[in-house]
mmCIF file of C-alpha atoms in Angstrom:
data_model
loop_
_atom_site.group_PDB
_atom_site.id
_atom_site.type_symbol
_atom_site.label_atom_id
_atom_site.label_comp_id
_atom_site.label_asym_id
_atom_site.label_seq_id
_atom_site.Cartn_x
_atom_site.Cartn_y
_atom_site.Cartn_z
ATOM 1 C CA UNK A 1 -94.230 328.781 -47.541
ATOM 2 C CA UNK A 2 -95.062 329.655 -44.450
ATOM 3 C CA UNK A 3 -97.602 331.893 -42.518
ATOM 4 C CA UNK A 4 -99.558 332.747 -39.622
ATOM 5 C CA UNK A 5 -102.999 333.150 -40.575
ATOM 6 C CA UNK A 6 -107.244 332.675 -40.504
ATOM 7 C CA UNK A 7 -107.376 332.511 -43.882
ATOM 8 C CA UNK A 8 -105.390 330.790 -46.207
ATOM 9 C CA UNK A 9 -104.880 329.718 -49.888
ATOM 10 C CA UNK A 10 -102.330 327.071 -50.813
ATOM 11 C CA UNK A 11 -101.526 326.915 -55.102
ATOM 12 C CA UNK A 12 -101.435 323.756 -56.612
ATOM 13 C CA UNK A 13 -98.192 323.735 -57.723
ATOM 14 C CA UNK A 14 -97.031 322.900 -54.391
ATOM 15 C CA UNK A 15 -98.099 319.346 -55.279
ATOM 16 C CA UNK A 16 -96.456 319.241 -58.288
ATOM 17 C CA UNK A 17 -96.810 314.950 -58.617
ATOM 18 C CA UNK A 18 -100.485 315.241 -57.758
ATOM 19 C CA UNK A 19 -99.691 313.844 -54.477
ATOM 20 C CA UNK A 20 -100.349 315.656 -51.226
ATOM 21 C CA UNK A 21 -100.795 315.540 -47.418
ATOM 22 C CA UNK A 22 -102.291 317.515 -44.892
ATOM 23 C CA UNK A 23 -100.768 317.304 -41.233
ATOM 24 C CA UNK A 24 -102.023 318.632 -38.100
ATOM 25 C CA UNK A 25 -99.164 318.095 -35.799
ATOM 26 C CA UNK A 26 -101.205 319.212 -32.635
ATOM 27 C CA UNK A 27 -104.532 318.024 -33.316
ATOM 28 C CA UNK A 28 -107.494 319.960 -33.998
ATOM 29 C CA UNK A 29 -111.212 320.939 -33.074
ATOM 30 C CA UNK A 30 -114.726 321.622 -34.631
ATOM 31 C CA UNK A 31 -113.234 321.055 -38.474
ATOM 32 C CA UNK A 32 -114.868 321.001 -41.537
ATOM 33 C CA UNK A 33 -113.375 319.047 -44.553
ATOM 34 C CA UNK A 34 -114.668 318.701 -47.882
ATOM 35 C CA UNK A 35 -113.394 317.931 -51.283
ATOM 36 C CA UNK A 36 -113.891 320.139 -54.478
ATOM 37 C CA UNK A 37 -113.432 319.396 -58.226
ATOM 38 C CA UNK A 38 -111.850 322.104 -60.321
ATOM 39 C CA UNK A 39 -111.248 324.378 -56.931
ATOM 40 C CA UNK A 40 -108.269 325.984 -58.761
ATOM 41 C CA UNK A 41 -105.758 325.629 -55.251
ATOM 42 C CA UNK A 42 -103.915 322.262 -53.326
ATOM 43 C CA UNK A 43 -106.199 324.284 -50.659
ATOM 44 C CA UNK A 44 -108.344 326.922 -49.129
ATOM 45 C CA UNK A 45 -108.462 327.258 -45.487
ATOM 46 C CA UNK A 46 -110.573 329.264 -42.958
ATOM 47 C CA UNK A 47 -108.459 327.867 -39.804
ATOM 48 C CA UNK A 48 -110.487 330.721 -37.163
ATOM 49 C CA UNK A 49 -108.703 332.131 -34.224
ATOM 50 C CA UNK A 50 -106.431 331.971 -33.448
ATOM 51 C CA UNK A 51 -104.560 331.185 -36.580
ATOM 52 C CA UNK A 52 -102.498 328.155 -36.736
ATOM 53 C CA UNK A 53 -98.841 328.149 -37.875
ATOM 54 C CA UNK A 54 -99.006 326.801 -41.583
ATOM 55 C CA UNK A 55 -96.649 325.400 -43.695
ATOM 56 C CA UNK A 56 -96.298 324.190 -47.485
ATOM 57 C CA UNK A 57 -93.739 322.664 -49.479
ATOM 58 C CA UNK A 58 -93.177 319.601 -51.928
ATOM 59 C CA UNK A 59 -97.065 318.924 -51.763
ATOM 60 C CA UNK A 60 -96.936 318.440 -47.725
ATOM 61 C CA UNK A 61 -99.090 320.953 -45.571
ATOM 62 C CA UNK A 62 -99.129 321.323 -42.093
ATOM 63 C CA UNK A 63 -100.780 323.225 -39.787
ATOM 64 C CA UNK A 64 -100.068 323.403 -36.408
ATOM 65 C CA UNK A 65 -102.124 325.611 -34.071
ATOM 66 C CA UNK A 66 -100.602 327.402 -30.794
ATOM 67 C CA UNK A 67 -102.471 326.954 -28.334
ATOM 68 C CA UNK A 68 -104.644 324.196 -26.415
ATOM 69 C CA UNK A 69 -108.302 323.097 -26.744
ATOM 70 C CA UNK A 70 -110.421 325.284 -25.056
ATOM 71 C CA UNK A 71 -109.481 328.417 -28.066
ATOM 72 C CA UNK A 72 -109.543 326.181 -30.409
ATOM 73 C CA UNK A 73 -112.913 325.048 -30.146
ATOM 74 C CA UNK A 74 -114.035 328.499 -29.390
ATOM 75 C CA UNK A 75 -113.903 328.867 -33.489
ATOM 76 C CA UNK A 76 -113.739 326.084 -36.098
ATOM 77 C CA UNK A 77 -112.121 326.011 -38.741
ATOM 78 C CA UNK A 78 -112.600 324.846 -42.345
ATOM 79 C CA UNK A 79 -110.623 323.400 -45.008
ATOM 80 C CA UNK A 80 -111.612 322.167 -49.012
ATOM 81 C CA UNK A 81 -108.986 320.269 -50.321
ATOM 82 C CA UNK A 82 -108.584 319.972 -54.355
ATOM 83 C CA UNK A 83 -109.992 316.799 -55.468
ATOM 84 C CA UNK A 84 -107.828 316.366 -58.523
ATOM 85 C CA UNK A 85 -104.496 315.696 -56.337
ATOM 86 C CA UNK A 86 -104.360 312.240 -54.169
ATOM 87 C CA UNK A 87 -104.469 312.891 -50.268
ATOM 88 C CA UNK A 88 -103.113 311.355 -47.329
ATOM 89 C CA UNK A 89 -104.767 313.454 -44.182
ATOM 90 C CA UNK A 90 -103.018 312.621 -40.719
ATOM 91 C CA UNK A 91 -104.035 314.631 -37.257
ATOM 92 C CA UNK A 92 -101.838 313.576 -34.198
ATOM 93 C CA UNK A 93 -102.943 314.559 -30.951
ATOM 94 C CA UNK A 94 -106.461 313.875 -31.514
ATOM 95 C CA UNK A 95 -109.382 314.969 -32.805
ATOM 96 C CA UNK A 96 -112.809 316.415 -31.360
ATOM 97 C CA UNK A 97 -115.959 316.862 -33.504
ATOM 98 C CA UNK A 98 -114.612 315.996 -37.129
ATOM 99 C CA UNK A 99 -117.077 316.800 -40.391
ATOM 100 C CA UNK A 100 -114.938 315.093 -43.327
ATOM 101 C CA UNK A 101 -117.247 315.178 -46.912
ATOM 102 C CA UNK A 102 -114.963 313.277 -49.361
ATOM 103 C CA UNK A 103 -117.155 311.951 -51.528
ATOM 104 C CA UNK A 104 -115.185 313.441 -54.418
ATOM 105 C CA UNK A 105 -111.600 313.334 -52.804
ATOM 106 C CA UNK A 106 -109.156 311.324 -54.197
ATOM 107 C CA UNK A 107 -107.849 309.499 -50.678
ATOM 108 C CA UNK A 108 -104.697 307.534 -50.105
ATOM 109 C CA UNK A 109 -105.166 307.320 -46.221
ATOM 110 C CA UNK A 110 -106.576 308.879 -43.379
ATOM 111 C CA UNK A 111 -104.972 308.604 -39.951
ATOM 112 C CA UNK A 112 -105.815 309.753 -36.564
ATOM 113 C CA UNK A 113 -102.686 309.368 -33.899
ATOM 114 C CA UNK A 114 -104.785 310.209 -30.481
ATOM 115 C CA UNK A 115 -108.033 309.459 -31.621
ATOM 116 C CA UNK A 116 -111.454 311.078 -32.488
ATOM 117 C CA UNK A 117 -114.323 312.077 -30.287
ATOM 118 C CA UNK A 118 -117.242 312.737 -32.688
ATOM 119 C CA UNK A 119 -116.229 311.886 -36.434
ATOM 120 C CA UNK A 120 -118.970 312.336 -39.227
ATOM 121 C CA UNK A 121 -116.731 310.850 -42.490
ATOM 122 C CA UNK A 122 -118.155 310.175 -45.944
ATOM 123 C CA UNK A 123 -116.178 308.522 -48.360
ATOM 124 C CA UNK A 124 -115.926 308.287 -51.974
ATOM 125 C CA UNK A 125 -115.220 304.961 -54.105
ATOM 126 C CA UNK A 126 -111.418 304.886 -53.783
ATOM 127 C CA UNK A 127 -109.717 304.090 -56.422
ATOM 128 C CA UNK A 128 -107.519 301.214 -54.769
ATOM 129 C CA UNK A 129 -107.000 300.007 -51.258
ATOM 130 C CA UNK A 130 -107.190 302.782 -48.942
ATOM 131 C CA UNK A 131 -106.634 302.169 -45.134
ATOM 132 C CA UNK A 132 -108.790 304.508 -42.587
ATOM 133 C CA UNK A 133 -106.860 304.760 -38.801
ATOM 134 C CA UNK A 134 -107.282 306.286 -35.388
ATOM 135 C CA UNK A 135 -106.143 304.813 -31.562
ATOM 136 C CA UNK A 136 -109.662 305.470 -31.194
ATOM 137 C CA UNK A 137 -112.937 306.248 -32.006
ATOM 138 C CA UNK A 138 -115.907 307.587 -29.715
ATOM 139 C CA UNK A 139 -119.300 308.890 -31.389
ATOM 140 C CA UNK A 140 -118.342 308.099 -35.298
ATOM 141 C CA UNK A 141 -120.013 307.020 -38.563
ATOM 142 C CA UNK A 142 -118.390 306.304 -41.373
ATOM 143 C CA UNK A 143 -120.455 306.213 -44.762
ATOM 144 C CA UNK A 144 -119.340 305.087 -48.313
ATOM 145 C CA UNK A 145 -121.117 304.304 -51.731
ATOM 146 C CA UNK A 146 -122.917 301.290 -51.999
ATOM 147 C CA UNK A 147 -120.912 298.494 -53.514
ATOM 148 C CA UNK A 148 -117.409 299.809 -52.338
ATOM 149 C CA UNK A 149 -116.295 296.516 -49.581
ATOM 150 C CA UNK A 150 -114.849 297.060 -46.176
ATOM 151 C CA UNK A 151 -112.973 295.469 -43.383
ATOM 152 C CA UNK A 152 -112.904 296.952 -39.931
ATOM 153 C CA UNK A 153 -110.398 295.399 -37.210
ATOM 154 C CA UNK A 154 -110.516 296.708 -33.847
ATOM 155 C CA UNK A 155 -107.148 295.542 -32.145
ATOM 156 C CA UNK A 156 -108.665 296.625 -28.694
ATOM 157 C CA UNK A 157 -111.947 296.799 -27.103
ATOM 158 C CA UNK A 158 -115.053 297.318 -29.212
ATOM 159 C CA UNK A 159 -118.825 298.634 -27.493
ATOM 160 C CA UNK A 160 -121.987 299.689 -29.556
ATOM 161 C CA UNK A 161 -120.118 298.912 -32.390
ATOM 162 C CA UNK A 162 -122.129 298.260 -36.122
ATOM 163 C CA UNK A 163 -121.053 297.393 -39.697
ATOM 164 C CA UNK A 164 -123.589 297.168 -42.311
ATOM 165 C CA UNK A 165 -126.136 296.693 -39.489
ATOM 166 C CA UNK A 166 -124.406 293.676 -37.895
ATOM 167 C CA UNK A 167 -123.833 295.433 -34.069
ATOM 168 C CA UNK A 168 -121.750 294.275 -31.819
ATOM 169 C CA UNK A 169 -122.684 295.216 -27.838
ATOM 170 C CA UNK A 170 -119.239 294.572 -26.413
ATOM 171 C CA UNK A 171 -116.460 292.349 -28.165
ATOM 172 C CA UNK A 172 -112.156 292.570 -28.180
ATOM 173 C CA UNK A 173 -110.059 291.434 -30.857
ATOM 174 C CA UNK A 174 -112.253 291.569 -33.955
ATOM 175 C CA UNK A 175 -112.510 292.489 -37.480
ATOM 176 C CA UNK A 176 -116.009 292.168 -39.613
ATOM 177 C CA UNK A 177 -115.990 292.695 -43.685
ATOM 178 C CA UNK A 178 -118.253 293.058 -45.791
ATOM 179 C CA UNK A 179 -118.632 289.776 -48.112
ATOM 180 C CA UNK A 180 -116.535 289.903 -50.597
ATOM 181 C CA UNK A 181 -113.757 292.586 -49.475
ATOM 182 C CA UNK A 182 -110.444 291.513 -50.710
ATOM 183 C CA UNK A 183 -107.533 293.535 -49.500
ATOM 184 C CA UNK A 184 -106.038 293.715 -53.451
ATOM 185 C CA UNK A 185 -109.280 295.230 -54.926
ATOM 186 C CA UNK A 186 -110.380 298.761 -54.287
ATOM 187 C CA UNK A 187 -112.239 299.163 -50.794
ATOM 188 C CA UNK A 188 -111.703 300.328 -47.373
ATOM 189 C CA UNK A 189 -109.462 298.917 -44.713
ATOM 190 C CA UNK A 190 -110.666 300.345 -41.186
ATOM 191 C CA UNK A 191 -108.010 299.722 -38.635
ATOM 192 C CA UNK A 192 -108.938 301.284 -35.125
ATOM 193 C CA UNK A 193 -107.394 300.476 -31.372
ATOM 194 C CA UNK A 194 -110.589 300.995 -29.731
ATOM 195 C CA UNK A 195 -114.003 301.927 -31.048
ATOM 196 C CA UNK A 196 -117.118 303.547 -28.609
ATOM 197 C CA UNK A 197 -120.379 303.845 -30.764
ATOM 198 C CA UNK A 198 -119.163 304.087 -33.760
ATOM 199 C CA UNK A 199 -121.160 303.280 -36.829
ATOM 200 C CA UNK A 200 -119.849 302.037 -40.629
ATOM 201 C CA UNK A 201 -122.350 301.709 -43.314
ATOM 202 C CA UNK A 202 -123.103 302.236 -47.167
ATOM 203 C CA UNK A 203 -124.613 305.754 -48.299
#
């Protein structure tokens, strides 16, 4: 499938292993994401004007909008994702003023190619390791349910940085976890190039 649209509505039986991903392939602006049991579709998207270029098959969806920023983030768009099917979400060229609610998504990575400015991301207890990635954050927190561990490396430079309270002022090279993360067991893997106020803590 493939349209040009606002408003869109994507059947599950594209994803016909339970296994999906959504792409944006240009980045994306002012988007809301949220995760719904029983929503009856892989998707349903309000992707405002004007409407990206959207395409499904074999359980991948992309969307790719046509032109640059300034439209974009004239109107946001919106996006609930069915949380019976596993996702793996990737943006590439960057991100600006995320809202991601999936505490009842079924997540098997999230990447950001370009970076975020202004993430708000809630996560649900994932079911195995799951691995969280962007060049770079600016103006982020990151929640998850109490109990669920996590390791955040920052392969780059790190300011106003905190994890479970511990806050680092300016550091390079780092990772902090949470006692007793163990990349085998079910928990979060952060992995960012550089990080500016960005916050990681429990629900």
């Amino acid at each position: 499938m493939s349209v040009t649209a606002e408003r869109v509505t994507v059947p599950l039986a594209d994803a016909p292993d339970d296994l999906a991903t959504l792409a944006f392939g240009h980045g994306v602006d002012r988007l809301s994401l949220t995760a719904c049991p029983g929503l009856g579709h892989l998707l349903e998207a309000d992707l405002g004007t004007p409407g990206p270029v959207l395409r499904s098959a074999a359980g991948r969806v992309d969307v790719d909008y046509p032109h640059l920023g300034v439209l974009r983030r004239a109107h946001p768009s919106s996006i609930s994702l069915d949380s019976r099917v596993t996702w793996t979400i990737e943006v590439s060229g960057g991100a600006h003023d995320v809202d991601a609610d999936l505490t009842t998504a079924r997540l098997a990575a999230l990447r950001f190619a370009g970076g975020v400015t202004g993430l708000a991301l809630v996560l649900d207890a994932p079911d195995g390791p799951t691995t969280v990635e962007a060049d770079w954050l600016d103006d982020a927190t990151i929640r998850r349910p109490r109990g669920v561990d996590v390791r955040v490396e920052v392969s780059g430079h790190a300011r106003g940085l905190t994890v479970d309270g511990r806050h680092l002022g300016h550091a390079s090279e780092l990772a902090l976890q949470s006692a007793f993360y163990n990349e085998a067991a079910p928990g979060y893997l952060i992995r960012l190039g550089q990080a500016i106020a960005v916050n990681v803590e429990v629900l």
